[in-house]
XYZ file of C-alpha atoms in Angstrom:
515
model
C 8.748 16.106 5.685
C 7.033 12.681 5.653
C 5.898 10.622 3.055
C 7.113 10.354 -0.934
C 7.255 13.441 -3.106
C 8.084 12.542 -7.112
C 8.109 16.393 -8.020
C 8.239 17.430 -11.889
C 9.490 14.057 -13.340
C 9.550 14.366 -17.012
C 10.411 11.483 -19.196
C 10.860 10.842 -23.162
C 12.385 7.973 -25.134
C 13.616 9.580 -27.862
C 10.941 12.179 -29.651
C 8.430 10.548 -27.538
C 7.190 12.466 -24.612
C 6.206 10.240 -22.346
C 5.503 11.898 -18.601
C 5.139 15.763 -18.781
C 6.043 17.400 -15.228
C 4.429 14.664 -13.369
C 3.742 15.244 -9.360
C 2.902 12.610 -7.341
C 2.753 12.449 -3.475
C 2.354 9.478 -1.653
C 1.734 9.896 2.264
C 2.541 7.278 4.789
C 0.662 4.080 5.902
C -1.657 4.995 2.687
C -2.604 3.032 -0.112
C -2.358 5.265 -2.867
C -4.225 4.011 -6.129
C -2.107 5.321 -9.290
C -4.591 4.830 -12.381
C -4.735 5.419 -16.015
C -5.536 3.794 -19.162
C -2.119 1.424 -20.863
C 0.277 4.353 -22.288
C -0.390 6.481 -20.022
C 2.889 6.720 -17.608
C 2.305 4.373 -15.118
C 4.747 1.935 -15.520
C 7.450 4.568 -16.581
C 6.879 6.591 -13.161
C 7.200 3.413 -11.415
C 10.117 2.533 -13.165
C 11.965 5.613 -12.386
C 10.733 5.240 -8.368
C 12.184 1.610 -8.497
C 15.107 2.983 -9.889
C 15.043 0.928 -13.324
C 14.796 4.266 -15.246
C 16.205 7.727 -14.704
C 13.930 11.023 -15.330
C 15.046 13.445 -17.970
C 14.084 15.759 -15.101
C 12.278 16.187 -11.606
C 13.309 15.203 -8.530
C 12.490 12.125 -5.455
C 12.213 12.227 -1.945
C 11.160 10.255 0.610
C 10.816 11.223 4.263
C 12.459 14.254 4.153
C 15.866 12.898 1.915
C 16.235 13.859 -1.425
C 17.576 10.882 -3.810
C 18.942 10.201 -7.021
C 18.596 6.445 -7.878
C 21.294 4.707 -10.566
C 20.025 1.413 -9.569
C 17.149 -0.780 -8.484
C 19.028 -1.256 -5.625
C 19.587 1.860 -4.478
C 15.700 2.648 -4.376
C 15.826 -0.497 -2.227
C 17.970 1.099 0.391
C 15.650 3.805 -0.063
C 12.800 1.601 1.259
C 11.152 0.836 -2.199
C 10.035 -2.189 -2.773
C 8.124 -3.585 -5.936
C 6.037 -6.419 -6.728
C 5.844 -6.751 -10.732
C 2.944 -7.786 -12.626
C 5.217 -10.696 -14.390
C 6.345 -12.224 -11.612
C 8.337 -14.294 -13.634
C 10.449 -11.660 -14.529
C 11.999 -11.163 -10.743
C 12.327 -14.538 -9.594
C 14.909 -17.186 -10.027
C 13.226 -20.210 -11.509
C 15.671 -22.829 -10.534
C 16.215 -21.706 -7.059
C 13.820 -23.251 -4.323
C 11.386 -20.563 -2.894
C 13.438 -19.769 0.379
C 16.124 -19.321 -1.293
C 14.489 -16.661 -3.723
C 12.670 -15.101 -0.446
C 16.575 -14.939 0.883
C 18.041 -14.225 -2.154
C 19.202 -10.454 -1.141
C 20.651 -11.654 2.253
C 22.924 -14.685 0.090
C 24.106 -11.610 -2.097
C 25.141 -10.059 0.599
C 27.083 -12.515 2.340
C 30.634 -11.461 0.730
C 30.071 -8.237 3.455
C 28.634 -10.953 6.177
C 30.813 -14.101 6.020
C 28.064 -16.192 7.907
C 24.527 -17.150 6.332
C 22.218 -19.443 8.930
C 20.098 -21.291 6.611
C 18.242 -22.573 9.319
C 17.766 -18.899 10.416
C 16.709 -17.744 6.606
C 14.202 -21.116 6.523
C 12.450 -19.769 9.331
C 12.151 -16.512 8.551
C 10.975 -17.309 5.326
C 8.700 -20.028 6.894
C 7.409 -16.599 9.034
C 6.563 -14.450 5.548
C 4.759 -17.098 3.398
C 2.170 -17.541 6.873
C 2.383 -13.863 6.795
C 1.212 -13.879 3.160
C -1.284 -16.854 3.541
C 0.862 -19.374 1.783
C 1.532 -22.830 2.581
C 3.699 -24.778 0.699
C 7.047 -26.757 0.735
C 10.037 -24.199 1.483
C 12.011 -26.704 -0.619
C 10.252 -26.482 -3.878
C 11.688 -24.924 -6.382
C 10.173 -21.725 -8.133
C 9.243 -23.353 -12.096
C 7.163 -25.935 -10.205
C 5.138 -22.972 -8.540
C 1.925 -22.003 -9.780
C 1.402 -18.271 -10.794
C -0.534 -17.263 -7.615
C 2.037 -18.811 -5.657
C 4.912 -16.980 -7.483
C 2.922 -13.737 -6.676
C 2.507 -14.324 -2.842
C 5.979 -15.424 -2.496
C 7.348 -12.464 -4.883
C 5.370 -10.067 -2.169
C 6.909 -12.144 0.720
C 10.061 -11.781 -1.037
C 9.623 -7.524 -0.731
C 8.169 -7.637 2.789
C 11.927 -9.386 4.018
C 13.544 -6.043 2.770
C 11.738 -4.392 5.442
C 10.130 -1.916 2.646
C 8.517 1.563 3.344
C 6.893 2.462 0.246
C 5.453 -0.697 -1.660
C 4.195 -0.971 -5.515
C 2.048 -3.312 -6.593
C 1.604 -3.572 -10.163
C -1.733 -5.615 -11.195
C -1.519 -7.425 -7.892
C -4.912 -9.311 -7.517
C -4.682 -10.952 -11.299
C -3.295 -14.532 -10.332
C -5.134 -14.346 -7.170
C -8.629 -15.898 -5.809
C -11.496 -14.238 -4.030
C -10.017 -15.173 -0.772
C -6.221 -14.761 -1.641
C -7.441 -11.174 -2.451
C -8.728 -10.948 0.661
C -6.076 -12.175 1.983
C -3.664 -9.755 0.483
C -6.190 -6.708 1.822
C -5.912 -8.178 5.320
C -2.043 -7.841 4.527
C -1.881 -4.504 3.385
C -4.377 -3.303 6.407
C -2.146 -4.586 8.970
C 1.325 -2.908 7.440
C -0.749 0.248 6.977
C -1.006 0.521 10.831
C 2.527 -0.135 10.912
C 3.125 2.733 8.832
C 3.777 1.284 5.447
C 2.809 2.663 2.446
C 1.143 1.433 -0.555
C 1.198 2.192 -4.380
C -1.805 0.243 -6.024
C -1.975 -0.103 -9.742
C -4.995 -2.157 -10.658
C -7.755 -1.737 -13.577
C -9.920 -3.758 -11.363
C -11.361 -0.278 -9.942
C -13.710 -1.999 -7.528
C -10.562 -2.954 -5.759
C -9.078 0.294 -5.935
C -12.495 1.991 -4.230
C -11.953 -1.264 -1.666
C -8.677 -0.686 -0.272
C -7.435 2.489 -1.487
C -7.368 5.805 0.314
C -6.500 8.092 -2.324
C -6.099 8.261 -6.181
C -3.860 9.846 -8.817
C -4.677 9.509 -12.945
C -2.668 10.122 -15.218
C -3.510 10.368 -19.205
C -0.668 11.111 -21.465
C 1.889 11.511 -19.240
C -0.055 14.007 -17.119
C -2.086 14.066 -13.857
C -5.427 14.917 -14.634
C -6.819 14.012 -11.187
C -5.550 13.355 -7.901
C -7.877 12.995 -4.249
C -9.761 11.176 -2.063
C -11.162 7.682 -3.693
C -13.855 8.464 -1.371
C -15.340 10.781 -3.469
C -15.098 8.823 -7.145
C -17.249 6.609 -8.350
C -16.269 4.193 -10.610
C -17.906 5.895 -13.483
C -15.965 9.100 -12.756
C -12.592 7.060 -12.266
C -12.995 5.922 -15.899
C -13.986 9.331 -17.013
C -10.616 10.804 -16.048
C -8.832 8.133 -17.481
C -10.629 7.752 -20.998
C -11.114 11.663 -21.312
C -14.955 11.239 -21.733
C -17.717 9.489 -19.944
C -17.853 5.572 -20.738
C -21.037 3.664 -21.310
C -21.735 0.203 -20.555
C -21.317 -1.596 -24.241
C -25.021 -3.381 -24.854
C -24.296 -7.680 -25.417
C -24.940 -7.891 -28.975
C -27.344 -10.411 -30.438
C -24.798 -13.041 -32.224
C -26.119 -15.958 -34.289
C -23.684 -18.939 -35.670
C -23.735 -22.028 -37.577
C -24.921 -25.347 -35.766
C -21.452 -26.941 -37.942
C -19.496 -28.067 -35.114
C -15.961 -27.188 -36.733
C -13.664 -28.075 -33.335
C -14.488 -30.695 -30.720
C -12.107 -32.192 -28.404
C -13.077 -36.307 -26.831
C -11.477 -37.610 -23.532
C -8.547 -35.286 -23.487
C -6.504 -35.393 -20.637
C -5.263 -32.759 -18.681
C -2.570 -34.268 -16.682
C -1.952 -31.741 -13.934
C -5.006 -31.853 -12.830
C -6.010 -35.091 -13.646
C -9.339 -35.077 -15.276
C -10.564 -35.527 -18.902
C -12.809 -33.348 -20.661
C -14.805 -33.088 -23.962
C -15.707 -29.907 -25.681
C -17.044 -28.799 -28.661
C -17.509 -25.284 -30.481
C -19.339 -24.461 -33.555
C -18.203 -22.651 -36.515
C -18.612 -18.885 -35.466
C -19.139 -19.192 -31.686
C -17.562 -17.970 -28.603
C -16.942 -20.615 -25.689
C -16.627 -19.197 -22.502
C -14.672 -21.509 -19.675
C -15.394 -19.799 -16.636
C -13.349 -20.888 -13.142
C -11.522 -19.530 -10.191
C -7.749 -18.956 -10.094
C -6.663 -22.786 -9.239
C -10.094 -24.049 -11.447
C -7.418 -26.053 -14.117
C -8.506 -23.518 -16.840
C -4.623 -22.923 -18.089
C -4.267 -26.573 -17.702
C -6.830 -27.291 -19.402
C -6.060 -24.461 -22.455
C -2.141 -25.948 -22.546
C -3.181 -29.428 -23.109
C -5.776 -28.273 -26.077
C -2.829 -26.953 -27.860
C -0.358 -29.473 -26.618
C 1.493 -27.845 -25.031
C 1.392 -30.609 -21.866
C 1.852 -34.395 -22.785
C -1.322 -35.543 -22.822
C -3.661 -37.919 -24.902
C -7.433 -37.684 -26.485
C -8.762 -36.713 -30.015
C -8.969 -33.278 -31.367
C -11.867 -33.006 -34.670
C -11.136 -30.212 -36.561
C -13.869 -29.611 -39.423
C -14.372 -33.239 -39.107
C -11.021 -34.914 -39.478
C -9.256 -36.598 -36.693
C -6.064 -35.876 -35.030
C -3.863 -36.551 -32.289
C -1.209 -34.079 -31.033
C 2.089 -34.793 -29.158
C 3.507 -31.356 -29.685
C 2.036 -27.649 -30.272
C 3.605 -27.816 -33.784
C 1.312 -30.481 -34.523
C -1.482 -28.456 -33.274
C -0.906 -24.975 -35.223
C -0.235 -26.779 -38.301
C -3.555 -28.320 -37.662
C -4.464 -24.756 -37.316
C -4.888 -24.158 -33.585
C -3.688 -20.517 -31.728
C -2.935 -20.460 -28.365
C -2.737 -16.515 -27.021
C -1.374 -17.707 -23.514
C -1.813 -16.128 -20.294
C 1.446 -15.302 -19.531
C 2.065 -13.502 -22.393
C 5.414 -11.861 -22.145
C 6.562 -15.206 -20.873
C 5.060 -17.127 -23.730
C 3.463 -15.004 -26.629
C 6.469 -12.900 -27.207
C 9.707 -12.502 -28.527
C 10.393 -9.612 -25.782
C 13.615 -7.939 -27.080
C 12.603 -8.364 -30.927
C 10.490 -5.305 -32.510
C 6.685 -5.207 -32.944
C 7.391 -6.694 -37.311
C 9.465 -9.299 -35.997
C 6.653 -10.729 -33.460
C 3.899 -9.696 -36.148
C 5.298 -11.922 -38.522
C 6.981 -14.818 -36.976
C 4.303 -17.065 -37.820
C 4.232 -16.028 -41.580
C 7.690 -16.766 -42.293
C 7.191 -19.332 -45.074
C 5.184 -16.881 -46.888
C 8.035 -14.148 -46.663
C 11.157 -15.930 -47.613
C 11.989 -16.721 -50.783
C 14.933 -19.051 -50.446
C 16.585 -19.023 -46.834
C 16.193 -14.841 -47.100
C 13.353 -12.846 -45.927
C 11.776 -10.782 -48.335
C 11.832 -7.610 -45.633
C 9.631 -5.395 -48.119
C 6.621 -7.632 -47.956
C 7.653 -8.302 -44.479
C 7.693 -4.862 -43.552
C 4.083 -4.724 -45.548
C 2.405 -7.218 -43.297
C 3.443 -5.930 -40.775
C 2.271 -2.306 -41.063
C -0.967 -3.526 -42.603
C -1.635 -5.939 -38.759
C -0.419 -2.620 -36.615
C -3.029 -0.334 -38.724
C -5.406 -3.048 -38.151
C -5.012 -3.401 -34.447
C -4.823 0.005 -33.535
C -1.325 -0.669 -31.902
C 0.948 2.177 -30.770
C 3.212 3.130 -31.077
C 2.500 2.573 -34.725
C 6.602 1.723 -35.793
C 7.148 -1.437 -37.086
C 10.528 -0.916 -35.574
C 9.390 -0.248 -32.246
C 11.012 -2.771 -29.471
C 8.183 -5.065 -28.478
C 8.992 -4.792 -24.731
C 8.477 -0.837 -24.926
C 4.519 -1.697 -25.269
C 1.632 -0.879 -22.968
C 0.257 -4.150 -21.850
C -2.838 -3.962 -23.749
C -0.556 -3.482 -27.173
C 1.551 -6.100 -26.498
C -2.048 -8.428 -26.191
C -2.831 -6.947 -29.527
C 0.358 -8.267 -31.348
C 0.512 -11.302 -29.171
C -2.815 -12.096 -30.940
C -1.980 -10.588 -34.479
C 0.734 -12.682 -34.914
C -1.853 -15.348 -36.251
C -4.465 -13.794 -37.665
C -3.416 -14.229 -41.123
C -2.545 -17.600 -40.890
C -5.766 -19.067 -41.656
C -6.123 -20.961 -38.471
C -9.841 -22.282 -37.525
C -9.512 -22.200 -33.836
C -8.295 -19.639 -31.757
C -8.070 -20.103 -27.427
C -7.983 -17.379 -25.061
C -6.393 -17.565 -21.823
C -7.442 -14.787 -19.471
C -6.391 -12.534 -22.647
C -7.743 -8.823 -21.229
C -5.468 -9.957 -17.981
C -3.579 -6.337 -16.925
C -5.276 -4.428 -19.833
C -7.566 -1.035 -19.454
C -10.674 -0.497 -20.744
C -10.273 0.372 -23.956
C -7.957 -1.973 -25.041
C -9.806 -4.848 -23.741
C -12.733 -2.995 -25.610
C -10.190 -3.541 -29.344
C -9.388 -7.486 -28.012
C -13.305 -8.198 -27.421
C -13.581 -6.292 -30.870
C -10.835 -8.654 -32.639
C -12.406 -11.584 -30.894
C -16.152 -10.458 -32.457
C -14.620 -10.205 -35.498
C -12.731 -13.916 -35.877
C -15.846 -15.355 -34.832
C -18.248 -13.222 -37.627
C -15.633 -14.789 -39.926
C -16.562 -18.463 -39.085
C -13.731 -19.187 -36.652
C -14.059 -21.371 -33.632
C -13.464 -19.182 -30.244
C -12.511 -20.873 -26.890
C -12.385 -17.549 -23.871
C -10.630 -19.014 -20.515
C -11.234 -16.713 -17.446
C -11.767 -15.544 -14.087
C -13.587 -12.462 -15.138
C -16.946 -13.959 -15.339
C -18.502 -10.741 -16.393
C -16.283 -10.365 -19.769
C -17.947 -13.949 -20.418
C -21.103 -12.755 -19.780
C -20.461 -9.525 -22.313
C -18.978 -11.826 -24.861
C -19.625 -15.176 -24.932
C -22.389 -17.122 -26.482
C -21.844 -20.570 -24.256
C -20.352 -20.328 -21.263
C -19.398 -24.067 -19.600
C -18.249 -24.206 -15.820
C -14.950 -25.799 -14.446
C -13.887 -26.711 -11.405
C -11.341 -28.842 -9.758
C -10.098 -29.673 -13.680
C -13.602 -30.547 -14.585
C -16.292 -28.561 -16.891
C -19.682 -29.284 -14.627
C -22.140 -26.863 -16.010
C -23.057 -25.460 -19.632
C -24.956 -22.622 -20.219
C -26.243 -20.428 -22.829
C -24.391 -16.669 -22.064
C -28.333 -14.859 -22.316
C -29.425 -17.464 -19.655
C -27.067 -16.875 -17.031
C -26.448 -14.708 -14.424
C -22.766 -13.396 -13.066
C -24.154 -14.953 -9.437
C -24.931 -17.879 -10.806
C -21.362 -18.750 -12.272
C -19.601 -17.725 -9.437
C -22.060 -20.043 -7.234
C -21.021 -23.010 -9.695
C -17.687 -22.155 -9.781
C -17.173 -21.858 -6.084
C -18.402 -25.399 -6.156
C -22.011 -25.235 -5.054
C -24.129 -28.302 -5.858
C -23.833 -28.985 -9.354
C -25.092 -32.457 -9.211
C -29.121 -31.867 -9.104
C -29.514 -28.968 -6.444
C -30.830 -25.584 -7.794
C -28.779 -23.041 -7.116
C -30.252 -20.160 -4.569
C -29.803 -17.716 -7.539
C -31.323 -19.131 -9.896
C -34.984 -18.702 -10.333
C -36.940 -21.871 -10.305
C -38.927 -21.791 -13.327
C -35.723 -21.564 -15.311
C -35.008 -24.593 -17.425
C -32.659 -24.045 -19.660
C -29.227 -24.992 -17.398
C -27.622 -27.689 -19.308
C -25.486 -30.666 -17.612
C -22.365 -31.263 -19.573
């Protein structure tokens, strides 16, 4: 019996159900799309395949042999292999990027007692090409950026010789032709008789390069077949429970105050300066490609980067050499890499609520934990964020409701300007619905927004100014109403920004501003 059978897996943490008799069936050389909105299994079911969890109940077999995984690296033996969303999280930062690619062949020398480097260079010389990467085998993983971490992370599982593959949000870091690129990949290891589990809310991927689709919604499977015959429309359907309608761009209106400008900053990995401004109540859009400098450019706005220039908030001057200088200043930063960066992972939903509010809950050196415990409840019933204990462990979230306290964490702070770094990255539908709803709201309340991203249609549904970079630099403004999705990416791809009109854009328009 070919192909992997995950028969009547049930699941619960504690008096939470969490997958109810799940089936799932996975044939080979397949990519099988596994959907659903955040909460509803996903990640636990993979968990269990990769062996990181055990089911309550149910059983797994693959090609014909039942198994019983204790370990992540028994369901490696088994053939699984796993690229993570957070790549972060399975790489070794300090170790150069063969040696992370080689890492399982260095554990295992204690059984081998010879290692050829020069051998393990070239294979892993032989799986970056594979995976369209070309850079120094030598360099060492913290000095990689995040698309490179992915490709070599997926390199990494290919050198395990893998059978059955999961990849968890795998296009996210990557570029138009990097996702391409990974396509090509998975095409050619399809022939070979590989299999593929795709999870992706990017669901023109999934009707792309997948061949068949299971949904789950509360721990169940409420559809399973042929891609083929979904649409998009019906896709979202089964995962939402109802039909979902295209939310209408709402008319906004602001104050011409400019309450946050920026003059000759300098983002030093890339390079380039850049001035910016943002009135009070408006949402900035920076729209770029993966590579376009747009976290560079978002790290060195909060200081998080050495870097020089003058920040005007509501008028007055500063100059930051640290992000503590910054949020006092009152500057957020919700990061892109959020678990990485936004979150105190192994501390529980009050603790990351409140983190920021500290000098407002102690009285003395002790926390006042009533009040604390208030706040807290009051942000979670505000955000919609569930599970709805205070108590809960922050690292037991769905993606989207660890974005939600990522960015509640500061919204009683009374901050001015808030930046947004690809912040609906790995989220479903509704939930980035609740973040575009939070954003709406800081900016009805007279804040200053600032939206980084490679999604240029969430810009287009949210934004009010939308400015182009590329290559580190912001080369085109535009008001959100006056642009079209072609004509960002044709700017951001690099066409002629410097006086040529753009093939998409109609030539009595006029309202394209230079910045």
């Amino acid at each position: 019996m070919n192909g992997l059978f995950m028969e009547n897996i049930y699941k619960s943490f504690g008096d939470v159900n969490v997958l109810n008799g799940v089936n799932f069936h996975v044939q080979k050389g397949e990519v099988h799309a596994l959907l659903g909105m955040n909460g509803a299994g996903k990640s636990t079911l993979m968990k269990i395949l990769a062996g990181d969890l055990s089911p309550n109940e149910g059983t797994i077999t693959i090609d014909g042999i039942e198994y019983q995984f204790s370990s992540p690296s028994d369901a490696k033996k088994a053939g699984i292999g796993l690229v993570v969303q957070e790549v972060d999280t399975a790489l070794f930062p300090s170790l150069t990027v063969y040696e992370n690619i080689a890492a399982d062949d260095i554990v295992e020398t204690k059984r081998r007692p010879f290692l050829s480097w020069k051998q393990q260079k070239q294979r892993s010389e032989e799986l970056l090409r594979q995976v369209g990467l070309s850079i120094p085998l030598n360099k060492l993983i913290h000095e990689c950026t995040l698309h490179e971490k992915q490709l070599i992370l997926l390199a990494k599982v290919l050198s395990s010789s893998a059978r059955y593959i999961i990849l968890d949000e795998p296009t996210a870091p990557l570029s138009e032709t990097e996702t391409k690129r990974l396509f090509d990949i998975m095409k050619q290891l399809k022939s070979q008789g590989v299999s593929f589990i795709y999870i992706s809310h990017k669901l023109k991927e999934v009707k792309e390069i997948c061949d068949r689709v299971t949904i789950l919604r509360d721990g169940t499977v409420v559809h399973r077949g042929d891609v083929s015959q979904l649409s998009i429309e019906d896709m979202i359907r089964h995962m939402v429970g109802r039909s979902y309608e295209t939310r209408k761009k709402e008319t906004r209106t602001y104050s011409d105050q400019v309450i946050f400008e920026v003059k000759h900053l300098l983002i030093p990995k890339t390079n380039t300066t850049v001035n910016l401004q943002i009135r009070q109540g408006e949402i900035v859009g920076i729209a770029g490609l993966v590579g376009a400098g747009k976290t560079e450019l978002a790290e060195s706005l909060f200081a998080h980067t050495k870097t020089t220039g003058e920040w005007f908030i509501r008028g007055k001057r500063y100059t930051f050499s640290s992000p503590k200088e910054a949020i006092e200043a009152g500057i957020c930063f919700i990061p892109e890499e959020r678990r990485k960066q936004g979150l105190f992972m192994s501390e529980t939903v009050r603790t990351n609520l409140t983190v920021r509010l500290l000098s407002s809950l102690t009285k003395g050196q002790w926390v006042i934990k009533r009040k604390e415990a208030e706040v807290a409840q009051q942000l979670i019933e505000t955000l919609h964020i569930r599970p709805s204990s205070p108590h809960a462990l922050v690292k037991q979230l769905s993606g989207g409701n660890q974005q939600k306290v990522v960015i509640g964490k500061w919204l009683q702070t009374n901050s001015d300007v808030f930046i947004f770094d690809e912040p609906t990255k790995g989220i479903d539908v509704n939930a980035k619905a609740e973040v575009f709803s939070i954003i709406r709201s800081l900016a009805d309340k007279g804040k200053a927004i600032l939206y980084l991203t490679s999604e240029f249609q969430e810009l287009l549904d949210i934004a009010d100014t939308i400015y182009v970079m590329v290559d580190g630099q912001l080369v085109k403004r535009f008001l959100a109403k006056e642009v079209t999705y072609e004509q960002l990416i044709y700017y951001s791809s690099g066409g002629d920004f410097h006086g040529t009109t753009s093939p998409f854009i109609n030539k009595e328009e006029t309202n394209v501003i230079s910045s």
